[in-house]
Tab-separated table of C-alpha atoms and ligand atoms in Angstrom:
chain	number	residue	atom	x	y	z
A	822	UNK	CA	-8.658	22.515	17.863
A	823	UNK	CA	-11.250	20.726	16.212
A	824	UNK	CA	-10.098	18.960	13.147
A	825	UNK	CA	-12.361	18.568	10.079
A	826	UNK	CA	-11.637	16.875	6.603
A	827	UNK	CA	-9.777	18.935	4.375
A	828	UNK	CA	-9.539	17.741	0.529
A	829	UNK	CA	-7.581	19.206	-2.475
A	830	UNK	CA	-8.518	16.969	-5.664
A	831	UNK	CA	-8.237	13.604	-4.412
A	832	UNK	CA	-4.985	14.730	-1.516
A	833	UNK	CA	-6.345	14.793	2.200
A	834	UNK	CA	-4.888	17.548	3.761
A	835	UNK	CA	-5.802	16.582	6.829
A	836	UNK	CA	-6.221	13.683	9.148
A	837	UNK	CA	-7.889	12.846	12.356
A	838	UNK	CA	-5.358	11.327	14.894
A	839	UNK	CA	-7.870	9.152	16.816
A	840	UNK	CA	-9.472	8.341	14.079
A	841	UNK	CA	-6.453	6.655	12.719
A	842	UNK	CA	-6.568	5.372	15.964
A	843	UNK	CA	-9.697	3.730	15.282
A	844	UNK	CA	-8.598	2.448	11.965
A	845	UNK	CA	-5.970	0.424	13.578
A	846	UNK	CA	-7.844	-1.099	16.006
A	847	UNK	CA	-10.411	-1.987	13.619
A	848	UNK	CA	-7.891	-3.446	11.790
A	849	UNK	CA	-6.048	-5.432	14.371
A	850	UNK	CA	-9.631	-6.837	15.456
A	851	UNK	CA	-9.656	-7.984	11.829
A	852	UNK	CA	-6.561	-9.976	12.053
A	853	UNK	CA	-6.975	-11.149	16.162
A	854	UNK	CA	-9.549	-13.313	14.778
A	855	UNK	CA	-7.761	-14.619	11.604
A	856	UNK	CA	-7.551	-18.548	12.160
A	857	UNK	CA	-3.840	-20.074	12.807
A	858	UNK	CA	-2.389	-21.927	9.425
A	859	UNK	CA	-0.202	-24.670	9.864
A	860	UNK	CA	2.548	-23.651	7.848
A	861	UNK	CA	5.704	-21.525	9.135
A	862	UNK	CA	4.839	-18.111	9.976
A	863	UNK	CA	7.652	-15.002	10.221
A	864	UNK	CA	8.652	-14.457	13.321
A	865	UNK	CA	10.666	-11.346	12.264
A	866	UNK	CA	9.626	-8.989	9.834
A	867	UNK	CA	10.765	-6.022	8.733
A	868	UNK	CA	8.079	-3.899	6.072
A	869	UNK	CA	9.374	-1.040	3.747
A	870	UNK	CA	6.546	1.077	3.358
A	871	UNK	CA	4.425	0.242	6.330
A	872	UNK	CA	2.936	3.550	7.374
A	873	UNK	CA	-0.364	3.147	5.323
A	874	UNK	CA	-1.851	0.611	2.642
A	875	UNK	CA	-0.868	-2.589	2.368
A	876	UNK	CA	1.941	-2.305	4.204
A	877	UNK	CA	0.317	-1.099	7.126
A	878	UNK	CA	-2.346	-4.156	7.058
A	879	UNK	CA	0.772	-6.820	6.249
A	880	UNK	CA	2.177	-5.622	9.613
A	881	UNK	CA	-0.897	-5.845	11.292
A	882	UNK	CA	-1.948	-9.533	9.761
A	883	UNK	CA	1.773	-10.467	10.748
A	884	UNK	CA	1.537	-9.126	14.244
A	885	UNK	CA	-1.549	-9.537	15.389
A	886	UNK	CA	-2.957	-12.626	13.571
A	887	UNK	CA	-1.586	-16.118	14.653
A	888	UNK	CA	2.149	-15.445	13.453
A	889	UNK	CA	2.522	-12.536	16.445
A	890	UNK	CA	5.551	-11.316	14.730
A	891	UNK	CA	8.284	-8.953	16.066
A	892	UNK	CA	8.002	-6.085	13.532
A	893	UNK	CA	10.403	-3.136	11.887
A	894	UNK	CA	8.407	-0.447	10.038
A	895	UNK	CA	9.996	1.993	7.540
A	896	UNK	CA	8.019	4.870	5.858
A	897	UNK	CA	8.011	8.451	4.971
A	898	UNK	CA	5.671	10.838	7.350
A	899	UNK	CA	5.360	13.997	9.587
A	900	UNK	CA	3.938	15.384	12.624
A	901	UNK	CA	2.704	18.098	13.512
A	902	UNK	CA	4.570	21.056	12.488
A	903	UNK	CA	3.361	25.167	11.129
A	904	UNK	CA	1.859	22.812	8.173
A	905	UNK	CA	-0.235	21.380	10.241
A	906	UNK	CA	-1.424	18.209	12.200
A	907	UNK	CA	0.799	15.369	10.222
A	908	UNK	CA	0.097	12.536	7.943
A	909	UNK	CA	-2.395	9.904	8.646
A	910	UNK	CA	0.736	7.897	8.123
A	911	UNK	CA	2.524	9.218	11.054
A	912	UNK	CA	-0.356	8.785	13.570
A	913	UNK	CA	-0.740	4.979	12.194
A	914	UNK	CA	2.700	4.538	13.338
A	915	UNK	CA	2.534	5.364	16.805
A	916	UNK	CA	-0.821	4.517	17.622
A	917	UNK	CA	-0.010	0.748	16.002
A	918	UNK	CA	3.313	1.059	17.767
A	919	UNK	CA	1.017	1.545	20.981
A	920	UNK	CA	-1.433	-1.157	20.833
A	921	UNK	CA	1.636	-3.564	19.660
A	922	UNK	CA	4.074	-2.487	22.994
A	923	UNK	CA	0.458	-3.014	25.336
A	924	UNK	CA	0.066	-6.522	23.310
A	925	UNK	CA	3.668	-7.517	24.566
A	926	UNK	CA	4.880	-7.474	20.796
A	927	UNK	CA	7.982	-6.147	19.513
A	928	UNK	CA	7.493	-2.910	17.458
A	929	UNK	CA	9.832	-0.377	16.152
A	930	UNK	CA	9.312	2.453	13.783
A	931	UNK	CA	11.664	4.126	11.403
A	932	UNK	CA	10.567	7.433	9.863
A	933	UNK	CA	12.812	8.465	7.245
A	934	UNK	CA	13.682	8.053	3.401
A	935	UNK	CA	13.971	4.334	2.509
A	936	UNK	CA	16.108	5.524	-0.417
A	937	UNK	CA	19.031	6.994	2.124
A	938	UNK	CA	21.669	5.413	3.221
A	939	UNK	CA	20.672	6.715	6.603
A	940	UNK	CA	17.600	4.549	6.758
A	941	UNK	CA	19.538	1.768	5.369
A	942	UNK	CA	21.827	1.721	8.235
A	943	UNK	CA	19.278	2.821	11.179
A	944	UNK	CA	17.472	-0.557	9.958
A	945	UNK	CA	20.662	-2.784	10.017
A	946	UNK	CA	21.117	-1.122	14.009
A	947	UNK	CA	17.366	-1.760	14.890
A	948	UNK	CA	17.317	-5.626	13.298
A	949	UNK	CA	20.205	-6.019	15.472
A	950	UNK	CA	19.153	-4.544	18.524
A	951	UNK	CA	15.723	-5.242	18.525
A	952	UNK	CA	15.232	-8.729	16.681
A	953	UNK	CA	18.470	-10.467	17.349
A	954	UNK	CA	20.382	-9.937	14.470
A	955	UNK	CA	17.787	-11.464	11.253
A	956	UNK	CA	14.844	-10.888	9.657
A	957	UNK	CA	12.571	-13.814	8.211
A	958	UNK	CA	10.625	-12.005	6.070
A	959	UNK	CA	10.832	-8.389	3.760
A	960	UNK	CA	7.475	-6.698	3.122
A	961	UNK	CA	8.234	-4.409	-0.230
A	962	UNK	CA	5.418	-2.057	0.009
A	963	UNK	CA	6.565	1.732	-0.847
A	964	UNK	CA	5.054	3.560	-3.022
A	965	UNK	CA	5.895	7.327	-4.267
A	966	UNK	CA	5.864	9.714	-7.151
A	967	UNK	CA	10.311	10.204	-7.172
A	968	UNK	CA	13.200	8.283	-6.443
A	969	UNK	CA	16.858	9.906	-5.949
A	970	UNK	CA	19.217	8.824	-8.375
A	971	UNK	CA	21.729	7.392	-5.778
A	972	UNK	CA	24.783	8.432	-7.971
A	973	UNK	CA	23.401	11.819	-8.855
A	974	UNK	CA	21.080	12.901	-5.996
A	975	UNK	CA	18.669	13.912	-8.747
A	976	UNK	CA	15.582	12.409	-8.746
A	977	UNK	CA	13.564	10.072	-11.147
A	978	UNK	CA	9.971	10.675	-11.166
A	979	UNK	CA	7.474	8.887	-12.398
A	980	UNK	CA	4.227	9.281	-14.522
A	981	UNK	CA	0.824	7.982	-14.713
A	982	UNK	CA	0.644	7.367	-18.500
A	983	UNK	CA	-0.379	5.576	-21.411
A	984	UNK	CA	2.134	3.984	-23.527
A	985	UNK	CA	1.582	4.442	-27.248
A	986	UNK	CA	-1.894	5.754	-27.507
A	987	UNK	CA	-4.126	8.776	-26.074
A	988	UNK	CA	-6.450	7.389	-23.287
A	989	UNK	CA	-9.694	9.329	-22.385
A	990	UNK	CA	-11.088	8.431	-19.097
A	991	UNK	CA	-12.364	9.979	-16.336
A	992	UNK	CA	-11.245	10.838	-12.422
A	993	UNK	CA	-12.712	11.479	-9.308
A	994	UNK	CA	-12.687	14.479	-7.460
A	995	UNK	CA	-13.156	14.093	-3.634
A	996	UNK	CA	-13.338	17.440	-2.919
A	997	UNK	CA	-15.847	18.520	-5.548
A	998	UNK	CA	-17.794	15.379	-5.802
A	999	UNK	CA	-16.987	15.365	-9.785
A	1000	UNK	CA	-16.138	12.817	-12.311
A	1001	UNK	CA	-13.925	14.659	-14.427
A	1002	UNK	CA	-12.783	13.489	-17.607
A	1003	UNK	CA	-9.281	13.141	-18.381
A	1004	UNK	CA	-7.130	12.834	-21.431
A	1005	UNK	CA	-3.522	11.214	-21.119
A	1006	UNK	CA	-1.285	11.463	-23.823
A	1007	UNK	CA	1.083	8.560	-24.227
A	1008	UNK	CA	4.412	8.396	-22.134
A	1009	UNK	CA	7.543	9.705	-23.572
A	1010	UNK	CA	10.378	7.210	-23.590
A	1011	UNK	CA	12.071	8.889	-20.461
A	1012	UNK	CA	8.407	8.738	-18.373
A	1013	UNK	CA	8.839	5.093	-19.152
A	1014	UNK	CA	12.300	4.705	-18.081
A	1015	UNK	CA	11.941	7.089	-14.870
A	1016	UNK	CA	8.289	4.847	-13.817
A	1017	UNK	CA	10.148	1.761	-13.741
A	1018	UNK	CA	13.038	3.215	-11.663
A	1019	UNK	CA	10.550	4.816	-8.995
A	1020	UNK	CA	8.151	1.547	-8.934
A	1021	UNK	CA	9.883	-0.866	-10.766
A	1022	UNK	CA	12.331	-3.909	-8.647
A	1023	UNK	CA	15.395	-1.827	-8.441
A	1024	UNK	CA	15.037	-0.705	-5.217
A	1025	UNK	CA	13.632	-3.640	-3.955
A	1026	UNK	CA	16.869	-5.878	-4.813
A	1027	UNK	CA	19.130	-3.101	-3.550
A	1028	UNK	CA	17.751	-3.330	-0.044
A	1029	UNK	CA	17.949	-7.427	-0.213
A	1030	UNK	CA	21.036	-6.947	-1.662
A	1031	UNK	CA	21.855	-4.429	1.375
A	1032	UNK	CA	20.747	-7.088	4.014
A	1033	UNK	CA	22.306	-10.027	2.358
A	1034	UNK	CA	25.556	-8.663	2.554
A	1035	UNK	CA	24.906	-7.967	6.363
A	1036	UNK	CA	24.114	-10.838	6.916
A	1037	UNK	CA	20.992	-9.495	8.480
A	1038	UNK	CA	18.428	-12.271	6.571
A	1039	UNK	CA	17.882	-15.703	8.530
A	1040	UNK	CA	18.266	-19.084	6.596
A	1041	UNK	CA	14.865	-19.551	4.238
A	1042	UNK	CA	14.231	-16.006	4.461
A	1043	UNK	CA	11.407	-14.601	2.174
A	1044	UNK	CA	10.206	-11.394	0.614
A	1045	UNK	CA	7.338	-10.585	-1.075
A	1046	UNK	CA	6.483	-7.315	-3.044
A	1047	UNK	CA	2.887	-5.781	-4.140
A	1048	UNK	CA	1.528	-5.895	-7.530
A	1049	UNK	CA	-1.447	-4.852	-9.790
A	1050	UNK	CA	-2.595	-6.803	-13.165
A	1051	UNK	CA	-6.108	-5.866	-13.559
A	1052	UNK	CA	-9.128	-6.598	-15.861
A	1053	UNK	CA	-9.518	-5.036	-20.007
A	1054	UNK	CA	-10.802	-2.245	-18.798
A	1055	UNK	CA	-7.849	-0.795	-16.277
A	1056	UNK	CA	-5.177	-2.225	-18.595
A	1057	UNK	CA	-4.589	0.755	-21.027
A	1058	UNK	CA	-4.224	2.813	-17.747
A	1059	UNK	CA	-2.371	0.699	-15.694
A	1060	UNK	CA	-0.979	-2.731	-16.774
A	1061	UNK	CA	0.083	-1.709	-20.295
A	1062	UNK	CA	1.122	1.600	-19.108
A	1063	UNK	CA	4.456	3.552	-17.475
A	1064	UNK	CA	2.602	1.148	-13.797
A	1065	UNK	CA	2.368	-1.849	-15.805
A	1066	UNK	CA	6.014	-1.458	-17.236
A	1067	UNK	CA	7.518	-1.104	-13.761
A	1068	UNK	CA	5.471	-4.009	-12.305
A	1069	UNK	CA	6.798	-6.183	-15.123
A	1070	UNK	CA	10.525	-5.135	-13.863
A	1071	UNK	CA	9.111	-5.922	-10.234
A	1072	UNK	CA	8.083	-9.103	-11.224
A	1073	UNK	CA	11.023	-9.948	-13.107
A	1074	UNK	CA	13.348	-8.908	-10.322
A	1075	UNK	CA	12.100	-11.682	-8.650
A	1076	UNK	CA	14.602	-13.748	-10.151
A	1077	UNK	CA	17.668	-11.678	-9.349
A	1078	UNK	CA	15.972	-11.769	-5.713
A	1079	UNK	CA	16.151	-15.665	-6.378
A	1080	UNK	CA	19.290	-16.250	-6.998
A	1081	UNK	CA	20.559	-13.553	-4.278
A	1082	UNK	CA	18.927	-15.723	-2.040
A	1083	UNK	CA	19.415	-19.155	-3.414
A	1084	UNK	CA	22.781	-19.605	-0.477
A	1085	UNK	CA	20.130	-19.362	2.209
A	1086	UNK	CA	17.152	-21.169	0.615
A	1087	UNK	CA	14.826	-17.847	0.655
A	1088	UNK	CA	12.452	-17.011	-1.636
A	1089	UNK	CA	11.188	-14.042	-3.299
A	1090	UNK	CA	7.649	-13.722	-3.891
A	1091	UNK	CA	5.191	-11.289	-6.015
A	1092	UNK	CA	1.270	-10.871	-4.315
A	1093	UNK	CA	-1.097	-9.657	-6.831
A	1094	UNK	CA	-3.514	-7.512	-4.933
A	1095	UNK	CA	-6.504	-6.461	-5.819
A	1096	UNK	CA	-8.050	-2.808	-6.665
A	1097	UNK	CA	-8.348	-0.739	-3.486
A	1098	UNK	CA	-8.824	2.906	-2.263
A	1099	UNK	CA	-5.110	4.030	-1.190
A	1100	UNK	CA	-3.801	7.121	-1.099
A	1101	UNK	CA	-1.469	5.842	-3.830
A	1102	UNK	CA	-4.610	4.758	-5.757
A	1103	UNK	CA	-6.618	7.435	-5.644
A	1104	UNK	CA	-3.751	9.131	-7.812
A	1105	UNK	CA	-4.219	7.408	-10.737
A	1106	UNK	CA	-6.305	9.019	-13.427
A	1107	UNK	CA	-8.770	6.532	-14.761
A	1108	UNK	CA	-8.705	4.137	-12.384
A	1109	UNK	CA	-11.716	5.313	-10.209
A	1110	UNK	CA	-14.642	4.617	-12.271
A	1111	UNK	CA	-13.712	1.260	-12.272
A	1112	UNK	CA	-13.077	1.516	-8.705
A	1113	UNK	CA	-16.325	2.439	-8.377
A	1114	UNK	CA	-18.333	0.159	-10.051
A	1115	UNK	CA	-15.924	-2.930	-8.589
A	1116	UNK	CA	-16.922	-1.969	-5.404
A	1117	UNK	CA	-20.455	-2.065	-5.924
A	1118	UNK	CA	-20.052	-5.627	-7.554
A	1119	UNK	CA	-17.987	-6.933	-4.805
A	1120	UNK	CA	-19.789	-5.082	-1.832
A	1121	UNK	CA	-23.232	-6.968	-3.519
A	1122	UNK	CA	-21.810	-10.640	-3.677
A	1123	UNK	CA	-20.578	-10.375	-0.597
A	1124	UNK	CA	-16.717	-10.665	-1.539
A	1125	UNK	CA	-15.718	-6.874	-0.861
A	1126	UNK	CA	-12.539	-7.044	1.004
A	1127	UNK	CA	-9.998	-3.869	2.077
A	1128	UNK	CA	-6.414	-3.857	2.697
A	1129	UNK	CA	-6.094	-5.903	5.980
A	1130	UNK	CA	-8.592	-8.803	4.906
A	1131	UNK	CA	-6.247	-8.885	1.616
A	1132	UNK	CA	-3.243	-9.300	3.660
A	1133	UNK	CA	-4.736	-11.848	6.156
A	1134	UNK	CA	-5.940	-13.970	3.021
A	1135	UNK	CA	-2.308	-13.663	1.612
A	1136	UNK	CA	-0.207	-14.550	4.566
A	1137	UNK	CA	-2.658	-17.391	6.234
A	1138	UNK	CA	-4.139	-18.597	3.376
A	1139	UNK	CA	-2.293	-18.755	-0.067
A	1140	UNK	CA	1.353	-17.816	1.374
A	1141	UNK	CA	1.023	-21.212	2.673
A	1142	UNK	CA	0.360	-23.732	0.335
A	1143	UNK	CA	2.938	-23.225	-2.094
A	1144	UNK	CA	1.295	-25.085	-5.190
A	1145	UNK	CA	-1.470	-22.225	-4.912
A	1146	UNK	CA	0.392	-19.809	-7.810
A	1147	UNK	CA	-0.687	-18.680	-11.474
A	1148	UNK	CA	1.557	-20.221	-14.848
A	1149	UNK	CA	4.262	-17.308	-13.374
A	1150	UNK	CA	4.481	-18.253	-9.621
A	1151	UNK	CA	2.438	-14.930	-9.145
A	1152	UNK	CA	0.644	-15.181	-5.475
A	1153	UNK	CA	-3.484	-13.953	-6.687
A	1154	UNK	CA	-5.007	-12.125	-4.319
A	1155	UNK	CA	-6.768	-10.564	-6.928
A	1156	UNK	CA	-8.331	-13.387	-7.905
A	1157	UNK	CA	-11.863	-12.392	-6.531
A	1158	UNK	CA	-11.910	-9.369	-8.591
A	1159	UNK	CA	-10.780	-10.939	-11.411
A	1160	UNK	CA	-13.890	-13.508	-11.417
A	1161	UNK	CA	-16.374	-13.439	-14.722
A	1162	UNK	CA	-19.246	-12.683	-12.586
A	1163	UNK	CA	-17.832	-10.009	-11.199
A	1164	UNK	CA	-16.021	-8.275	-14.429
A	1165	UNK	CA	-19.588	-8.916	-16.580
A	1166	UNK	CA	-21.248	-7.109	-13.768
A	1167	UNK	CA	-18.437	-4.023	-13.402
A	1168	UNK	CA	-18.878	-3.873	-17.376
A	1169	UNK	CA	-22.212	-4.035	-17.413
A	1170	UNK	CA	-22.079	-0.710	-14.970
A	1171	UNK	CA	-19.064	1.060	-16.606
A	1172	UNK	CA	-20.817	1.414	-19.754
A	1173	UNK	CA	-23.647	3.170	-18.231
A	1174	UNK	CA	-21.371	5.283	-15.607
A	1175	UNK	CA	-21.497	8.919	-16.761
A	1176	UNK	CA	-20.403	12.076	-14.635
A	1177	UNK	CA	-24.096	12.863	-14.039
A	1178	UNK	CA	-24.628	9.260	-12.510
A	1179	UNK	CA	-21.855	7.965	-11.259
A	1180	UNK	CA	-23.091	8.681	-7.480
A	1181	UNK	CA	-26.033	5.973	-8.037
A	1182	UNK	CA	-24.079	3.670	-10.587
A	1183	UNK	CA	-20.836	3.342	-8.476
A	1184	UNK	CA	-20.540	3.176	-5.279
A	1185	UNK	CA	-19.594	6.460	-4.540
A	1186	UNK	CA	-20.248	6.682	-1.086
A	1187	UNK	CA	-18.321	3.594	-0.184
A	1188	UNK	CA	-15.041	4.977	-2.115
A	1189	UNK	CA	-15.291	8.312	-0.598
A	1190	UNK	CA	-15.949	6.609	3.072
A	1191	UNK	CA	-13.164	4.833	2.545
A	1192	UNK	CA	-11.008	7.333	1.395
A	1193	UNK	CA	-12.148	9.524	4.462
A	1194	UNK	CA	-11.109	6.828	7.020
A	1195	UNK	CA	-7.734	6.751	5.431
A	1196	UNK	CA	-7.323	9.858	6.524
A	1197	UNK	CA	-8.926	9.501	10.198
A	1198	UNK	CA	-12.523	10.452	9.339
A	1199	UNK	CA	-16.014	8.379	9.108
A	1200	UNK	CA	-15.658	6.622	12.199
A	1201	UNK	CA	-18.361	6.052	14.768
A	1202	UNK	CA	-16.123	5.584	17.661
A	1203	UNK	CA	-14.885	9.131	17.579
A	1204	UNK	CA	-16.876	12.067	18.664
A	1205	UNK	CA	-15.272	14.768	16.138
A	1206	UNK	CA	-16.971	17.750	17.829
A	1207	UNK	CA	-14.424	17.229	19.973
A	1208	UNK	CA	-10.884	19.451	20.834
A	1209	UNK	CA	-7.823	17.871	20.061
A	1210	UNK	CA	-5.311	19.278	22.187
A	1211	UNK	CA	-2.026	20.072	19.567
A	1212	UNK	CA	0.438	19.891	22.613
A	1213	UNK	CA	-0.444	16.110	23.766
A	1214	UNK	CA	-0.183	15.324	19.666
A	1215	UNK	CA	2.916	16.956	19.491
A	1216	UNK	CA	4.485	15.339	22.681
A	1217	UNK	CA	3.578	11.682	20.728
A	1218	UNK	CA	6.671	9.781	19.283
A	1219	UNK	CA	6.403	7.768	16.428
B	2387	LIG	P1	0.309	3.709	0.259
B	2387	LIG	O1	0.507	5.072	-0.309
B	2387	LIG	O2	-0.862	3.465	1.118
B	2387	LIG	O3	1.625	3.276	1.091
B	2387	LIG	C1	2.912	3.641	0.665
B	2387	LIG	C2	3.899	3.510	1.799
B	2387	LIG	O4	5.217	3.829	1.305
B	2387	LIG	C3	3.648	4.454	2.983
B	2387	LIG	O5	3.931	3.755	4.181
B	2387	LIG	C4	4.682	5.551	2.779
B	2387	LIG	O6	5.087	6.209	3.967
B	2387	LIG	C5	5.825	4.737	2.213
B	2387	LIG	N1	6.812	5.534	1.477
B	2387	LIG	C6	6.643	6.236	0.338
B	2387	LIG	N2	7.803	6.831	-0.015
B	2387	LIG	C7	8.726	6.487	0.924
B	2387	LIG	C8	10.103	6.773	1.114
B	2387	LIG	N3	10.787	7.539	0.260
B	2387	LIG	N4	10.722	6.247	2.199
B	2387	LIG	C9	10.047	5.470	3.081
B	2387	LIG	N5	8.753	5.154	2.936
B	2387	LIG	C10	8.098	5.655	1.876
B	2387	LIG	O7	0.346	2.716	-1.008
B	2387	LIG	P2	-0.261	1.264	-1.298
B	2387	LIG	O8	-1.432	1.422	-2.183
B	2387	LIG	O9	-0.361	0.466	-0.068
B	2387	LIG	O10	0.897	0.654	-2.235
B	2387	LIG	C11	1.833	-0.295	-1.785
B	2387	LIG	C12	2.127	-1.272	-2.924
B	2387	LIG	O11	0.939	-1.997	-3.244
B	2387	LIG	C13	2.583	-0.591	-4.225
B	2387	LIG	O12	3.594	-1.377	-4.820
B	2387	LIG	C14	1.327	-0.649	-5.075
B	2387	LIG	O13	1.607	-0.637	-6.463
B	2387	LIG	C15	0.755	-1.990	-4.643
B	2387	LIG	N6	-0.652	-2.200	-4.994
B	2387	LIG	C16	-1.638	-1.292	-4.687
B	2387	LIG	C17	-2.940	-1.503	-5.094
B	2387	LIG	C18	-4.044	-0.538	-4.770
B	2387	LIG	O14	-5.133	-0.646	-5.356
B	2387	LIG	N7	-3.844	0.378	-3.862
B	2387	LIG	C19	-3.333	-2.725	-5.836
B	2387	LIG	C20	-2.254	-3.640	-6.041
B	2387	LIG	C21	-0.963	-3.364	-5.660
B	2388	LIG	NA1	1.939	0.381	1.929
């Protein structure tokens, strides 16, 4: 079978094993060369959510850059099946599994629902019998549309929205090369409620809360979860929005981490990363103009980063020195994008981005490229005239 890009909106429905391949080696080249810090590094890590993203690039900084960490990763994928070929998810997971068993480093995936108590317990067995009993650090890195209700089994969704006003915008479409514009009414109180139970800290302190009482966190354990602030322009979308409500509970459940923790002397920490093309991302309506023009900013001064050189700045750069945090003890990553020069710049191109010339304004091609590669595509190393044989895929484990 030869496998070609299939998009729906901004959803790749398909994906090009060796071409995730090729994403993971370009990202583990990324963070074999990352310089050694002289701070303590994790030597055990277990990372919720590390199939794709940020989570995928904070295992890879943490096992491949100087810390060579021993590494548990959770997340939420399929193979092939009558559907079709699989997530680009899945095939990150064993081809990262792969390269980390031929680099003599400890890997071990878990594919399930971090929200079960099945996957709660499968982690406990696989800290135990694969790290020797502890972790030293928690990546916090899911992120999803719904959340079951664990009383209930119902599930809490969550949605995109402004709170208390209309927002007109517009959002990509990948698979009709369109900037479409949009018109988001403001959240009722129940979006509100359900966003900050699917993104918000809840589930977060329930799974330290989960390895506390197992004892299954070493003494000065940390954790850190992901977080978005963002300039004027994204805020009515995002940071004073249903997102920006659950990020505030995220970063106030920090605290409650704290003090969890205080018995062993960990520490719970909030990075704020900066914009990027996810397939989380991609999903939220409004947010890619801004994407676009950011990236052409960035990309021209030279400061562009993606996922993994995010995560190799955070864990061997600020992680380290533990004065380098905003008024709230946030960790900035985002700082870059968050520059003047850079926002006066971004402005200065928003307010000329229209749906007729957003391909020249923005750069277009760099967001779609990178949304392609997410998904396996756009890579020079792979020759995709070639037949993937479905069997050999199948026959992979995870
Ligand atoms: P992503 O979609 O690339 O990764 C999400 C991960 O969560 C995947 O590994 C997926 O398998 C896993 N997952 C989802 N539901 C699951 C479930 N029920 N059980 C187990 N695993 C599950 O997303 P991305 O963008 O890396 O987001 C991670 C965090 O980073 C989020 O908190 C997000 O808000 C934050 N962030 C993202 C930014 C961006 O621009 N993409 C910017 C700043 C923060
Ligand atoms: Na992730």
């Amino acid at each position: 079978m030869i496998i070609q890009p299939k998009i729906q909106g901004v959803v790749a429905r398909s994906c090009h094993p060796f071409g995730c391949q090729a994403a993971i080696f370009e990202q583990i080249s990324k963070s074999l060369s990352q310089q050694s810090s002289s701070g303590t590094l994790p030597k055990r890590v277990l990372v919720l959510g590390a199939s794709s993203g940020f989570g995928l690039a904070s295992r890879i900084a943490l096992a491949f850059g100087p810390a060579k960490a021993a590494t548990i990763g959770v997340s939420f994928e399929r193979g092939v099946s009558e559907k079709g070929i699989g997530s680009a998810g899945w095939y990150n997971n064993i081809f990262f599994h792969d390269a980390a068993e031929k680099a003599g480093l400890i890997s071990t995936n878990i594919v399930g629902d971090a929200f079960s108590a099945e996957t709660h317990e499968q982690v406990a067995k696989s800290i135990e019998q694969d790290l020797g009993g502890q972790v030293d650090l928690v990546v916090y890195s899911l992120a999803t549309g719904i959340r079951p209700n664990p009383e209930t089994g119902e599930f809490w969704r969550s949605a995109i929205r402004p709170v208390g006003e209309t927002v007109e915008g517009y959002s990509v479409n990948f698979e009709k090369n369109s900037l479409d514009k949009v018109s988001l009414p403001p959240a009722t109180k129940q979006e509100i409620d359900e966003t900050v139970k699917v993104m918000g800290g809840e589930d977060w302190l329930s799974w330290m809360q989960f390895l506390s009482e197992r004892n299954l966190l070493s003494k000065g354990c940390e954790t850190v979860a992901y977080s978005y602030i963002g300039p004027e322009y994204t805020h009515a979308i995002y940071h004073k929005g249903t997102l920006g409500f659950a990020k505030t509970h995220l970063h106030n459940t920090r605290d409650d981490i704290n003090t969890l923790l205080k018995n062993i002397e960990g520490t719970a920490n909030i990075a704020v990363c900066k914009a990027l093309v996810t397939k989380a991302s991609v999903f939220i309506p409004g947010l890619t103009p801004y994407l676009l023009a950011l990236y052409r900013v960035m990309k021209a001064k030279g400061l562009h980063e993606g996922c993994i050189e995010q995560m190799n700045r955070l864990f061997y750069g600020k992680w380290q020195d533990a004065a380098d945090r905003d008024a709230e003890g946030l960790i900035r990553i985002d700082d870059w994008e968050l520059r003047d020069d850079i926002q006066l710049q971004a402005n200065a191109l928003l307010a000329e981005m229209t749906p007729d010339n957003f391909t020249k304004i923005g750069d277009y091609e760099g967001v779609l490229g990178e949304f392609l590669q997410l998904n396996g595509f756009e890579f020079n190393s792979v020759d995709y005239t070639q037949e993937v044989d479905i069997e050999k895929l199948k026959a992979l484990r995870p």
